[in-house]
Amino acid sequence: MPDTAQAGPLAGITVVALEQAVSAPMCTRTLADFGARVIKIENPDGGDFARYYDDVVEGQAAHFVWVNRGKESVTLDLKTPAGVSILHRLLDRAEVLVSNLAPGATDRLGLAPADLAERHPDLIAVSIDGFGSGGPLSHKRAYDLLVQAESGVCAVTGYPDAPAKPGPPMADVITGQYAALSILASLCGRQRRGSDAGATIAVSLFDTMADVMGYHLTYARHSGIDMQPLGMSSAAVAPYGAYRTADGQTVVIGTTNDREWQRLARDIIDRPDLADDEGLRTNPDRCKRRDLLDEAIGSWCTRHDLARIQELADAAGIGNSRYNLPSEVIAHPQLSARDRWRSIDTPSGPIPSLLPPAIVDGFDPPMGAVPGLGEHTDAVLSEIGCGGAEIAELRAAGAIGPAYRQPAERAC
């Protein structure tokens, strides 16, 4: 077990992960952040392909270091009987299996729900896929953009003539978190029942994003209208948007009810005529005349600096924020003042990493290292009873990868 591991809410829980890319790694990173031990199984021939999306983090990929801290990497060639045998020995000691392999891959490995229920009856087995089973798209590969397009997310993002994918991989991230939540619920249920009964859990990216689209789908079903994307605004409320300021910044101002609208119109932009307009009294009315409101607020904002706008908005109890670039968020005072950055180790040296969002009183997240490919293979296999000779035989047969070597620049 990594030295950085420490007791936490999930201490003593072992998770085996057959994972690639973002969705399942986000699930297991969440579990690791709460103290679970995560053993990441990787193909000896390159491992998780997200390791190679780019090389901007001291030669490592930004995606990979983001969602793989606190894990142990074990190389296994699951196309070999010996590799599959080792996997089952690991599952004998694990509480949870998480996978997001291509459609049909777990079945071909003998890891279908029925197989696992027979061989590992106490295991909580979670599979993440693209479209769920039993539908016309169930056979398809699914990546974040594909699912966001299929589920309608791209149609309500961007502008009417320029649909867009939300920048972060929302389908992957939210599905991973739903999977983690399902695991926690299963573990909690086992504890309450006083049993170690296994569970089979399936979470699909498409179902997740259809749920996230709940407002838009509900509106379309009952109105017959497809809501149009509004850029940096909201189809649900008005006024709510981004406006340029006199000092070249962008302020985002939002109202969520009629009282806030009245304060915005009277106390901030000094437009009592708009506040008194019966055609703007309710939110549905204001949504119909969004252009009028945006012009009035935008015109006022161009005459004032960002700091003054935010000062007035805060005093009036109106929600507001500053539009920031990612490079500006890195140095955001809200993160630095609350000490939200930590240093984690990687094969190429330490890097900054944000603490997980949940703050649990009395628990410091382990913030374990990002593993090198196969870094923990020998140690983990030794734990399940593989002696040096057996490990050498497995390596010679190609069932596991080469012995791990620390990168040259770190070895000294």
mmCIF file of C-alpha atoms in Angstrom:
data_model
loop_
_atom_site.group_PDB
_atom_site.id
_atom_site.type_symbol
_atom_site.label_atom_id
_atom_site.label_comp_id
_atom_site.label_asym_id
_atom_site.label_seq_id
_atom_site.Cartn_x
_atom_site.Cartn_y
_atom_site.Cartn_z
ATOM 1 C CA MET A 1 0.000 0.000 0.000
ATOM 2 C CA PRO A 2 1.339 3.494 -0.790
ATOM 3 C CA ASP A 3 2.995 5.295 2.099
ATOM 4 C CA THR A 4 0.697 8.282 1.501
ATOM 5 C CA ALA A 5 -2.407 6.271 2.354
ATOM 6 C CA GLN A 6 -3.982 7.181 5.683
ATOM 7 C CA ALA A 7 -7.088 6.250 7.579
ATOM 8 C CA GLY A 8 -10.274 7.748 6.217
ATOM 9 C CA PRO A 9 -13.962 6.960 5.778
ATOM 10 C CA LEU A 10 -13.092 4.220 3.268
ATOM 11 C CA ALA A 11 -9.981 2.884 4.984
ATOM 12 C CA GLY A 12 -9.815 -0.895 4.588
ATOM 13 C CA ILE A 13 -11.795 -0.913 1.328
ATOM 14 C CA THR A 14 -9.891 -2.293 -1.667
ATOM 15 C CA VAL A 15 -10.988 -1.348 -5.158
ATOM 16 C CA VAL A 16 -9.766 -3.066 -8.309
ATOM 17 C CA ALA A 17 -10.111 -0.879 -11.392
ATOM 18 C CA LEU A 18 -10.202 -1.946 -15.041
ATOM 19 C CA GLU A 19 -10.313 1.594 -16.309
ATOM 20 C CA GLN A 20 -9.398 3.958 -19.103
ATOM 21 C CA ALA A 21 -9.750 7.675 -19.840
ATOM 22 C CA VAL A 22 -11.872 9.682 -17.354
ATOM 23 C CA SER A 23 -15.203 8.232 -16.178
ATOM 24 C CA ALA A 24 -14.041 5.190 -14.200
ATOM 25 C CA PRO A 25 -10.753 6.850 -13.130
ATOM 26 C CA MET A 26 -12.783 9.764 -11.727
ATOM 27 C CA CYS A 27 -14.926 7.277 -9.806
ATOM 28 C CA THR A 28 -11.936 5.480 -8.300
ATOM 29 C CA ARG A 29 -10.010 8.686 -7.612
ATOM 30 C CA THR A 30 -12.995 9.843 -5.572
ATOM 31 C CA LEU A 31 -12.861 6.624 -3.580
ATOM 32 C CA ALA A 32 -9.092 6.971 -3.122
ATOM 33 C CA ASP A 33 -9.569 10.527 -1.886
ATOM 34 C CA PHE A 34 -11.740 9.097 0.896
ATOM 35 C CA GLY A 35 -9.079 6.584 1.888
ATOM 36 C CA ALA A 36 -9.853 3.518 -0.219
ATOM 37 C CA ARG A 37 -7.031 1.516 -1.694
ATOM 38 C CA VAL A 38 -7.297 1.529 -5.492
ATOM 39 C CA ILE A 39 -5.397 -1.040 -7.576
ATOM 40 C CA LYS A 40 -5.426 0.111 -11.189
ATOM 41 C CA ILE A 41 -5.008 -2.730 -13.684
ATOM 42 C CA GLU A 42 -3.229 -1.623 -16.869
ATOM 43 C CA ASN A 43 -2.242 -3.377 -20.051
ATOM 44 C CA PRO A 44 1.541 -3.895 -20.104
ATOM 45 C CA ASP A 45 1.534 -2.488 -23.649
ATOM 46 C CA GLY A 46 1.108 1.184 -22.787
ATOM 47 C CA GLY A 47 -1.491 1.063 -20.039
ATOM 48 C CA ASP A 48 -4.324 3.561 -19.767
ATOM 49 C CA PHE A 49 -4.357 5.429 -23.093
ATOM 50 C CA ALA A 50 -5.067 8.664 -21.232
ATOM 51 C CA ARG A 51 -1.420 8.570 -20.167
ATOM 52 C CA TYR A 52 -0.577 9.806 -23.672
ATOM 53 C CA TYR A 53 -3.212 12.435 -24.468
ATOM 54 C CA ASP A 54 -0.481 15.066 -24.115
ATOM 55 C CA ASP A 55 2.818 15.566 -22.287
ATOM 56 C CA VAL A 56 2.421 19.005 -20.699
ATOM 57 C CA VAL A 57 2.894 17.890 -17.064
ATOM 58 C CA GLU A 58 6.627 17.272 -17.045
ATOM 59 C CA GLY A 59 6.148 14.722 -19.817
ATOM 60 C CA GLN A 60 2.870 13.368 -18.443
ATOM 61 C CA ALA A 61 -0.705 13.915 -19.625
ATOM 62 C CA ALA A 62 -2.856 16.474 -17.840
ATOM 63 C CA HIS A 63 -5.917 14.211 -17.964
ATOM 64 C CA PHE A 64 -4.036 11.317 -16.418
ATOM 65 C CA VAL A 65 -2.463 13.129 -13.481
ATOM 66 C CA TRP A 66 -5.828 14.796 -12.772
ATOM 67 C CA VAL A 67 -7.827 11.603 -12.190
ATOM 68 C CA ASN A 68 -5.235 9.029 -11.107
ATOM 69 C CA ARG A 69 -3.648 10.253 -7.903
ATOM 70 C CA GLY A 70 -3.553 7.896 -4.953
ATOM 71 C CA LYS A 71 -3.644 4.660 -6.971
ATOM 72 C CA GLU A 72 -1.379 1.651 -7.423
ATOM 73 C CA SER A 73 -0.618 0.533 -10.972
ATOM 74 C CA VAL A 74 -0.391 -3.177 -11.729
ATOM 75 C CA THR A 75 0.242 -4.408 -15.259
ATOM 76 C CA LEU A 76 -1.701 -7.484 -16.348
ATOM 77 C CA ASP A 77 -2.257 -8.844 -19.821
ATOM 78 C CA LEU A 78 -5.854 -9.990 -19.508
ATOM 79 C CA LYS A 79 -5.629 -11.772 -22.856
ATOM 80 C CA THR A 80 -3.526 -14.407 -21.132
ATOM 81 C CA PRO A 81 -4.985 -17.054 -18.804
ATOM 82 C CA ALA A 82 -2.287 -16.259 -16.244
ATOM 83 C CA GLY A 83 -3.208 -12.572 -16.283
ATOM 84 C CA VAL A 84 -6.893 -13.358 -15.745
ATOM 85 C CA SER A 85 -5.979 -15.763 -12.948
ATOM 86 C CA ILE A 86 -4.028 -13.032 -11.153
ATOM 87 C CA LEU A 87 -6.979 -10.665 -11.583
ATOM 88 C CA HIS A 88 -9.293 -13.141 -9.853
ATOM 89 C CA ARG A 89 -6.816 -13.529 -7.006
ATOM 90 C CA LEU A 90 -6.903 -9.773 -6.581
ATOM 91 C CA LEU A 91 -10.704 -9.757 -6.659
ATOM 92 C CA ASP A 92 -10.739 -12.421 -3.934
ATOM 93 C CA ARG A 93 -9.311 -9.746 -1.616
ATOM 94 C CA ALA A 94 -11.252 -6.759 -2.925
ATOM 95 C CA GLU A 95 -14.597 -5.242 -1.989
ATOM 96 C CA VAL A 96 -15.187 -3.375 -5.242
ATOM 97 C CA LEU A 97 -14.530 -3.801 -8.957
ATOM 98 C CA VAL A 98 -14.922 -0.790 -11.257
ATOM 99 C CA SER A 99 -14.680 -1.128 -15.031
ATOM 100 C CA ASN A 100 -15.338 0.971 -18.118
ATOM 101 C CA LEU A 101 -13.987 -1.261 -20.850
ATOM 102 C CA ALA A 102 -15.368 -1.370 -24.399
ATOM 103 C CA PRO A 103 -18.808 -2.988 -24.897
ATOM 104 C CA GLY A 104 -18.606 -6.751 -24.347
ATOM 105 C CA ALA A 105 -15.034 -6.724 -23.042
ATOM 106 C CA THR A 106 -15.821 -7.739 -19.459
ATOM 107 C CA ASP A 107 -18.068 -10.553 -20.686
ATOM 108 C CA ARG A 108 -15.249 -11.890 -22.846
ATOM 109 C CA LEU A 109 -12.968 -11.847 -19.817
ATOM 110 C CA GLY A 110 -15.409 -13.950 -17.822
ATOM 111 C CA LEU A 111 -16.390 -10.939 -15.710
ATOM 112 C CA ALA A 112 -20.071 -10.742 -16.650
ATOM 113 C CA PRO A 113 -22.399 -10.130 -13.675
ATOM 114 C CA ALA A 114 -23.379 -13.794 -13.488
ATOM 115 C CA ASP A 115 -19.729 -14.880 -13.564
ATOM 116 C CA LEU A 116 -18.774 -12.479 -10.795
ATOM 117 C CA ALA A 117 -21.782 -13.408 -8.668
ATOM 118 C CA GLU A 118 -20.692 -17.052 -8.801
ATOM 119 C CA ARG A 119 -16.966 -16.603 -8.294
ATOM 120 C CA HIS A 120 -16.931 -13.451 -6.118
ATOM 121 C CA PRO A 121 -20.341 -13.312 -4.418
ATOM 122 C CA ASP A 122 -19.292 -10.581 -1.975
ATOM 123 C CA LEU A 123 -17.989 -8.225 -4.645
ATOM 124 C CA ILE A 124 -19.607 -4.885 -5.481
ATOM 125 C CA ALA A 125 -19.139 -4.822 -9.253
ATOM 126 C CA VAL A 126 -19.680 -1.514 -11.043
ATOM 127 C CA SER A 127 -19.605 -1.213 -14.810
ATOM 128 C CA ILE A 128 -19.604 2.127 -16.601
ATOM 129 C CA ASP A 129 -20.555 2.149 -20.261
ATOM 130 C CA GLY A 130 -21.838 4.511 -22.905
ATOM 131 C CA PHE A 131 -25.498 3.771 -23.504
ATOM 132 C CA GLY A 132 -26.589 1.041 -21.089
ATOM 133 C CA SER A 133 -27.691 -2.440 -22.066
ATOM 134 C CA GLY A 134 -30.750 -3.450 -24.054
ATOM 135 C CA GLY A 135 -31.048 -0.530 -26.467
ATOM 136 C CA PRO A 136 -30.255 0.102 -30.131
ATOM 137 C CA LEU A 137 -27.075 2.023 -29.232
ATOM 138 C CA SER A 138 -25.818 -0.378 -26.567
ATOM 139 C CA HIS A 139 -23.144 -1.806 -28.854
ATOM 140 C CA LYS A 140 -21.556 1.553 -29.661
ATOM 141 C CA ARG A 141 -18.410 3.012 -28.238
ATOM 142 C CA ALA A 142 -19.148 6.218 -26.378
ATOM 143 C CA TYR A 143 -16.881 9.122 -25.640
ATOM 144 C CA ASP A 144 -17.746 12.284 -23.760
ATOM 145 C CA LEU A 145 -18.493 14.440 -26.827
ATOM 146 C CA LEU A 146 -20.502 11.696 -28.525
ATOM 147 C CA VAL A 147 -22.743 11.243 -25.506
ATOM 148 C CA GLN A 148 -23.157 14.972 -24.944
ATOM 149 C CA ALA A 149 -24.297 15.324 -28.552
ATOM 150 C CA GLU A 150 -26.615 12.292 -28.405
ATOM 151 C CA SER A 151 -28.230 13.384 -25.121
ATOM 152 C CA GLY A 152 -28.989 16.931 -26.281
ATOM 153 C CA VAL A 153 -26.428 18.697 -24.110
ATOM 154 C CA CYS A 154 -24.649 20.270 -27.086
ATOM 155 C CA ALA A 155 -27.985 21.551 -28.412
ATOM 156 C CA VAL A 156 -28.481 23.705 -25.310
ATOM 157 C CA THR A 157 -24.868 24.882 -25.089
ATOM 158 C CA GLY A 158 -23.277 27.652 -27.143
ATOM 159 C CA TYR A 159 -25.556 29.673 -29.444
ATOM 160 C CA PRO A 160 -28.420 28.774 -31.823
ATOM 161 C CA ASP A 161 -26.154 28.899 -34.865
ATOM 162 C CA ALA A 162 -23.124 27.505 -33.036
ATOM 163 C CA PRO A 163 -23.855 24.554 -30.728
ATOM 164 C CA ALA A 164 -20.987 23.589 -28.458
ATOM 165 C CA LYS A 165 -19.719 20.948 -26.097
ATOM 166 C CA PRO A 166 -19.203 22.169 -22.514
ATOM 167 C CA GLY A 167 -15.459 22.492 -21.960
ATOM 168 C CA PRO A 168 -14.996 19.998 -19.115
ATOM 169 C CA PRO A 169 -15.812 16.340 -19.891
ATOM 170 C CA MET A 170 -19.136 16.566 -18.090
ATOM 171 C CA ALA A 171 -20.491 13.163 -19.143
ATOM 172 C CA ASP A 172 -17.357 11.399 -17.920
ATOM 173 C CA VAL A 173 -17.037 13.337 -14.677
ATOM 174 C CA ILE A 174 -20.676 13.186 -13.598
ATOM 175 C CA THR A 175 -20.997 9.514 -14.523
ATOM 176 C CA GLY A 176 -17.875 8.761 -12.504
ATOM 177 C CA GLN A 177 -19.331 10.555 -9.511
ATOM 178 C CA TYR A 178 -22.669 8.736 -9.860
ATOM 179 C CA ALA A 179 -20.742 5.466 -9.913
ATOM 180 C CA ALA A 180 -18.825 6.440 -6.770
ATOM 181 C CA LEU A 181 -22.077 7.429 -5.057
ATOM 182 C CA SER A 182 -23.592 4.054 -5.963
ATOM 183 C CA ILE A 183 -20.600 2.270 -4.456
ATOM 184 C CA LEU A 184 -20.856 4.279 -1.251
ATOM 185 C CA ALA A 185 -24.580 3.528 -1.041
ATOM 186 C CA SER A 186 -23.889 -0.197 -1.468
ATOM 187 C CA LEU A 187 -21.172 -0.178 1.183
ATOM 188 C CA CYS A 188 -23.477 1.705 3.538
ATOM 189 C CA GLY A 189 -26.282 -0.773 2.887
ATOM 190 C CA ARG A 190 -23.989 -3.708 3.614
ATOM 191 C CA GLN A 191 -22.962 -2.160 6.906
ATOM 192 C CA ARG A 192 -26.552 -1.457 7.949
ATOM 193 C CA ARG A 193 -27.625 -4.993 7.076
ATOM 194 C CA GLY A 194 -24.584 -6.528 8.718
ATOM 195 C CA SER A 195 -23.787 -8.584 5.636
ATOM 196 C CA ASP A 196 -21.171 -8.730 2.911
ATOM 197 C CA ALA A 197 -23.593 -9.355 0.067
ATOM 198 C CA GLY A 198 -22.327 -8.361 -3.337
ATOM 199 C CA ALA A 199 -24.024 -5.999 -5.747
ATOM 200 C CA THR A 200 -24.112 -5.427 -9.478
ATOM 201 C CA ILE A 201 -24.259 -1.771 -10.545
ATOM 202 C CA ALA A 202 -24.395 -0.366 -14.056
ATOM 203 C CA VAL A 203 -24.081 3.331 -14.854
ATOM 204 C CA SER A 204 -24.136 4.704 -18.389
ATOM 205 C CA LEU A 205 -22.926 8.050 -19.667
ATOM 206 C CA PHE A 206 -26.102 8.495 -21.718
ATOM 207 C CA ASP A 207 -28.444 7.887 -18.779
ATOM 208 C CA THR A 208 -26.392 10.268 -16.677
ATOM 209 C CA MET A 209 -26.551 13.083 -19.195
ATOM 210 C CA ALA A 210 -30.251 12.474 -19.878
ATOM 211 C CA ASP A 211 -30.759 13.006 -16.142
ATOM 212 C CA VAL A 212 -28.609 16.152 -16.187
ATOM 213 C CA MET A 213 -30.814 17.387 -19.039
ATOM 214 C CA GLY A 214 -33.845 17.025 -16.767
ATOM 215 C CA TYR A 215 -34.942 20.676 -16.917
ATOM 216 C CA HIS A 216 -34.653 20.916 -20.679
ATOM 217 C CA LEU A 217 -36.368 17.583 -21.294
ATOM 218 C CA THR A 218 -39.199 18.406 -18.904
ATOM 219 C CA TYR A 219 -39.697 21.798 -20.542
ATOM 220 C CA ALA A 220 -39.689 20.312 -24.042
ATOM 221 C CA ARG A 221 -42.126 17.534 -23.130
ATOM 222 C CA HIS A 222 -44.695 19.885 -21.611
ATOM 223 C CA SER A 223 -44.270 22.905 -23.887
ATOM 224 C CA GLY A 224 -43.344 21.332 -27.183
ATOM 225 C CA ILE A 225 -40.469 23.830 -27.415
ATOM 226 C CA ASP A 226 -36.766 23.029 -27.659
ATOM 227 C CA MET A 227 -34.982 25.639 -25.563
ATOM 228 C CA GLN A 228 -32.278 27.419 -27.519
ATOM 229 C CA PRO A 229 -28.724 27.843 -26.225
ATOM 230 C CA LEU A 230 -27.975 31.305 -24.893
ATOM 231 C CA GLY A 231 -24.208 31.331 -24.466
ATOM 232 C CA MET A 232 -23.367 32.681 -21.030
ATOM 233 C CA SER A 233 -26.974 32.945 -19.905
ATOM 234 C CA SER A 234 -29.788 30.758 -18.645
ATOM 235 C CA ALA A 235 -32.910 29.689 -20.451
ATOM 236 C CA ALA A 236 -34.719 29.424 -17.126
ATOM 237 C CA VAL A 237 -34.345 32.931 -15.679
ATOM 238 C CA ALA A 238 -33.779 36.535 -16.772
ATOM 239 C CA PRO A 239 -31.868 38.690 -16.471
ATOM 240 C CA TYR A 240 -28.877 36.389 -16.188
ATOM 241 C CA GLY A 241 -25.774 36.912 -18.277
ATOM 242 C CA ALA A 242 -22.298 38.238 -18.952
ATOM 243 C CA TYR A 243 -21.586 41.900 -19.618
ATOM 244 C CA ARG A 244 -18.484 43.846 -20.548
ATOM 245 C CA THR A 245 -17.261 46.474 -18.084
ATOM 246 C CA ALA A 246 -15.610 49.862 -18.503
ATOM 247 C CA ASP A 247 -12.194 48.424 -17.592
ATOM 248 C CA GLY A 248 -12.345 45.633 -20.153
ATOM 249 C CA GLN A 249 -13.422 42.870 -17.791
ATOM 250 C CA THR A 250 -16.524 40.690 -17.991
ATOM 251 C CA VAL A 251 -18.978 40.568 -15.106
ATOM 252 C CA VAL A 252 -21.645 37.893 -14.769
ATOM 253 C CA ILE A 253 -24.835 39.037 -13.065
ATOM 254 C CA GLY A 254 -27.760 36.791 -12.237
ATOM 255 C CA THR A 255 -31.216 37.100 -10.705
ATOM 256 C CA THR A 256 -33.332 34.159 -9.622
ATOM 257 C CA ASN A 257 -36.588 35.771 -8.489
ATOM 258 C CA ASP A 258 -38.784 38.865 -8.851
ATOM 259 C CA ARG A 259 -37.458 40.566 -5.713
ATOM 260 C CA GLU A 260 -33.884 40.376 -6.979
ATOM 261 C CA TRP A 261 -34.987 41.827 -10.308
ATOM 262 C CA GLN A 262 -36.551 44.786 -8.559
ATOM 263 C CA ARG A 263 -33.359 45.488 -6.605
ATOM 264 C CA LEU A 264 -31.227 45.147 -9.729
ATOM 265 C CA ALA A 265 -33.402 47.540 -11.721
ATOM 266 C CA ARG A 266 -33.902 50.150 -8.986
ATOM 267 C CA ASP A 267 -30.779 50.037 -6.828
ATOM 268 C CA ILE A 268 -28.064 49.159 -9.322
ATOM 269 C CA ILE A 269 -28.788 50.204 -12.902
ATOM 270 C CA ASP A 270 -31.186 53.021 -11.846
ATOM 271 C CA ARG A 271 -34.008 51.991 -14.165
ATOM 272 C CA PRO A 272 -37.228 52.433 -12.169
ATOM 273 C CA ASP A 273 -39.110 52.471 -15.473
ATOM 274 C CA LEU A 274 -38.138 48.866 -16.039
ATOM 275 C CA ALA A 275 -38.896 47.946 -12.441
ATOM 276 C CA ASP A 276 -42.395 49.414 -12.826
ATOM 277 C CA ASP A 277 -43.048 47.809 -16.206
ATOM 278 C CA GLU A 278 -45.884 45.290 -15.765
ATOM 279 C CA GLY A 279 -44.566 43.422 -18.779
ATOM 280 C CA LEU A 280 -41.405 42.624 -16.794
ATOM 281 C CA ARG A 281 -43.008 41.814 -13.466
ATOM 282 C CA THR A 282 -42.583 38.034 -13.549
ATOM 283 C CA ASN A 283 -39.706 35.825 -14.621
ATOM 284 C CA PRO A 284 -41.573 34.279 -17.583
ATOM 285 C CA ASP A 285 -42.315 37.824 -18.804
ATOM 286 C CA ARG A 286 -38.684 38.828 -18.447
ATOM 287 C CA CYS A 287 -37.476 35.739 -20.329
ATOM 288 C CA LYS A 288 -39.599 36.840 -23.297
ATOM 289 C CA ARG A 289 -37.934 40.281 -23.269
ATOM 290 C CA ARG A 290 -34.425 39.132 -22.477
ATOM 291 C CA ASP A 291 -32.864 41.279 -25.220
ATOM 292 C CA LEU A 292 -34.296 44.464 -23.694
ATOM 293 C CA LEU A 293 -32.903 43.609 -20.264
ATOM 294 C CA ASP A 294 -29.495 42.598 -21.598
ATOM 295 C CA GLU A 295 -29.218 45.881 -23.511
ATOM 296 C CA ALA A 296 -30.107 47.945 -20.425
ATOM 297 C CA ILE A 297 -27.768 46.063 -18.086
ATOM 298 C CA GLY A 298 -25.001 45.863 -20.671
ATOM 299 C CA SER A 299 -25.157 49.594 -21.345
ATOM 300 C CA TRP A 300 -24.899 50.352 -17.640
ATOM 301 C CA CYS A 301 -21.982 47.941 -17.133
ATOM 302 C CA THR A 302 -19.943 49.570 -19.914
ATOM 303 C CA ARG A 303 -19.913 52.767 -17.843
ATOM 304 C CA HIS A 304 -18.547 51.177 -14.660
ATOM 305 C CA ASP A 305 -15.478 49.217 -13.646
ATOM 306 C CA LEU A 306 -15.770 45.615 -12.537
ATOM 307 C CA ALA A 307 -14.920 46.366 -8.907
ATOM 308 C CA ARG A 308 -17.645 49.011 -8.644
ATOM 309 C CA ILE A 309 -20.239 46.769 -10.274
ATOM 310 C CA GLN A 310 -19.471 43.928 -7.892
ATOM 311 C CA GLU A 311 -19.473 46.264 -4.906
ATOM 312 C CA LEU A 312 -22.970 47.525 -5.781
ATOM 313 C CA ALA A 313 -24.256 44.055 -6.606
ATOM 314 C CA ASP A 314 -22.977 42.614 -3.327
ATOM 315 C CA ALA A 315 -24.550 45.466 -1.377
ATOM 316 C CA ALA A 316 -27.883 44.818 -3.098
ATOM 317 C CA GLY A 317 -27.689 41.061 -2.588
ATOM 318 C CA ILE A 318 -27.437 40.309 -6.307
ATOM 319 C CA GLY A 319 -25.383 37.307 -7.431
ATOM 320 C CA ASN A 320 -22.332 38.227 -9.466
ATOM 321 C CA SER A 321 -18.941 36.906 -10.485
ATOM 322 C CA ARG A 322 -15.916 37.672 -12.617
ATOM 323 C CA TYR A 323 -15.340 35.798 -15.859
ATOM 324 C CA ASN A 324 -11.944 34.092 -15.455
ATOM 325 C CA LEU A 325 -9.601 32.217 -17.731
ATOM 326 C CA PRO A 326 -8.201 28.866 -16.503
ATOM 327 C CA SER A 327 -4.788 30.490 -16.044
ATOM 328 C CA GLU A 328 -6.422 33.052 -13.747
ATOM 329 C CA VAL A 329 -8.237 30.422 -11.694
ATOM 330 C CA ILE A 330 -4.887 28.787 -10.875
ATOM 331 C CA ALA A 331 -4.002 31.879 -8.841
ATOM 332 C CA HIS A 332 -7.552 32.542 -7.637
ATOM 333 C CA PRO A 333 -7.515 34.189 -4.197
ATOM 334 C CA GLN A 334 -10.425 32.032 -3.035
ATOM 335 C CA LEU A 335 -8.287 28.928 -3.554
ATOM 336 C CA SER A 336 -5.096 30.353 -2.066
ATOM 337 C CA ALA A 337 -6.782 31.944 0.961
ATOM 338 C CA ARG A 338 -8.397 28.606 1.808
ATOM 339 C CA ASP A 339 -5.193 26.615 1.178
ATOM 340 C CA ARG A 340 -6.812 24.397 -1.454
ATOM 341 C CA TRP A 341 -3.618 23.367 -3.265
ATOM 342 C CA ARG A 342 -1.406 20.457 -2.257
ATOM 343 C CA SER A 343 1.727 18.884 -3.729
ATOM 344 C CA ILE A 344 1.437 15.299 -4.986
ATOM 345 C CA ASP A 345 4.186 13.070 -6.268
ATOM 346 C CA THR A 346 4.365 11.739 -9.829
ATOM 347 C CA PRO A 347 6.953 9.713 -11.741
ATOM 348 C CA SER A 348 8.328 13.025 -13.046
ATOM 349 C CA GLY A 349 8.349 14.834 -9.720
ATOM 350 C CA PRO A 350 5.904 16.724 -7.508
ATOM 351 C CA ILE A 351 3.081 18.784 -9.015
ATOM 352 C CA PRO A 352 0.311 20.942 -7.509
ATOM 353 C CA SER A 353 -3.102 19.314 -7.172
ATOM 354 C CA LEU A 354 -6.395 20.588 -5.804
ATOM 355 C CA LEU A 355 -7.859 19.009 -2.706
ATOM 356 C CA PRO A 356 -11.104 17.088 -3.302
ATOM 357 C CA PRO A 357 -14.207 19.278 -2.950
ATOM 358 C CA ALA A 358 -15.675 17.565 0.133
ATOM 359 C CA ILE A 359 -14.205 18.761 3.433
ATOM 360 C CA VAL A 360 -14.636 16.098 6.091
ATOM 361 C CA ASP A 361 -13.968 17.284 9.631
ATOM 362 C CA GLY A 362 -11.042 15.415 11.150
ATOM 363 C CA PHE A 363 -9.899 13.819 7.881
ATOM 364 C CA ASP A 364 -7.083 14.971 5.645
ATOM 365 C CA PRO A 365 -7.333 13.427 2.152
ATOM 366 C CA PRO A 366 -4.323 11.204 1.395
ATOM 367 C CA MET A 367 -3.442 13.016 -1.861
ATOM 368 C CA GLY A 368 -1.388 10.015 -2.908
ATOM 369 C CA ALA A 369 1.024 9.830 -5.810
ATOM 370 C CA VAL A 370 0.189 9.406 -9.475
ATOM 371 C CA PRO A 371 1.556 5.941 -10.332
ATOM 372 C CA GLY A 372 3.993 5.045 -13.049
ATOM 373 C CA LEU A 373 2.892 2.283 -15.391
ATOM 374 C CA GLY A 374 3.259 -0.997 -13.509
ATOM 375 C CA GLU A 375 4.977 0.675 -10.567
ATOM 376 C CA HIS A 376 3.283 -1.539 -7.966
ATOM 377 C CA THR A 377 3.037 -4.815 -9.877
ATOM 378 C CA ASP A 378 5.649 -6.777 -7.943
ATOM 379 C CA ALA A 379 4.587 -5.487 -4.526
ATOM 380 C CA VAL A 380 0.896 -6.205 -5.072
ATOM 381 C CA LEU A 381 1.552 -9.649 -6.523
ATOM 382 C CA SER A 382 3.735 -10.442 -3.528
ATOM 383 C CA GLU A 383 0.810 -9.598 -1.247
ATOM 384 C CA ILE A 384 -1.388 -12.229 -2.899
ATOM 385 C CA GLY A 385 1.246 -14.898 -2.457
ATOM 386 C CA CYS A 386 3.297 -14.687 -5.649
ATOM 387 C CA GLY A 387 6.909 -15.442 -4.895
ATOM 388 C CA GLY A 388 9.864 -14.151 -6.841
ATOM 389 C CA ALA A 389 9.982 -17.219 -9.066
ATOM 390 C CA GLU A 390 6.287 -16.988 -9.963
ATOM 391 C CA ILE A 391 6.584 -13.284 -10.727
ATOM 392 C CA ALA A 392 9.549 -14.020 -12.978
ATOM 393 C CA GLU A 393 7.534 -16.722 -14.770
ATOM 394 C CA LEU A 394 4.592 -14.355 -15.240
ATOM 395 C CA ARG A 395 6.928 -11.723 -16.626
ATOM 396 C CA ALA A 396 8.611 -14.160 -18.978
ATOM 397 C CA ALA A 397 5.201 -15.297 -20.243
ATOM 398 C CA GLY A 398 4.098 -11.712 -20.885
ATOM 399 C CA ALA A 399 1.256 -11.896 -18.347
ATOM 400 C CA ILE A 400 2.692 -8.852 -16.558
ATOM 401 C CA GLY A 401 4.824 -5.987 -17.776
ATOM 402 C CA PRO A 402 8.537 -5.386 -17.298
ATOM 403 C CA ALA A 403 9.882 -4.650 -13.855
ATOM 404 C CA TYR A 404 9.255 -1.017 -13.036
ATOM 405 C CA ARG A 405 12.156 1.372 -13.287
ATOM 406 C CA GLN A 406 12.002 4.834 -11.773
ATOM 407 C CA PRO A 407 12.493 7.504 -14.450
ATOM 408 C CA ALA A 408 16.188 8.360 -14.748
ATOM 409 C CA GLU A 409 15.786 11.971 -13.570
ATOM 410 C CA ARG A 410 14.052 10.755 -10.376
ATOM 411 C CA ALA A 411 16.316 7.803 -9.645
ATOM 412 C CA CYS A 412 19.213 9.826 -8.297
#
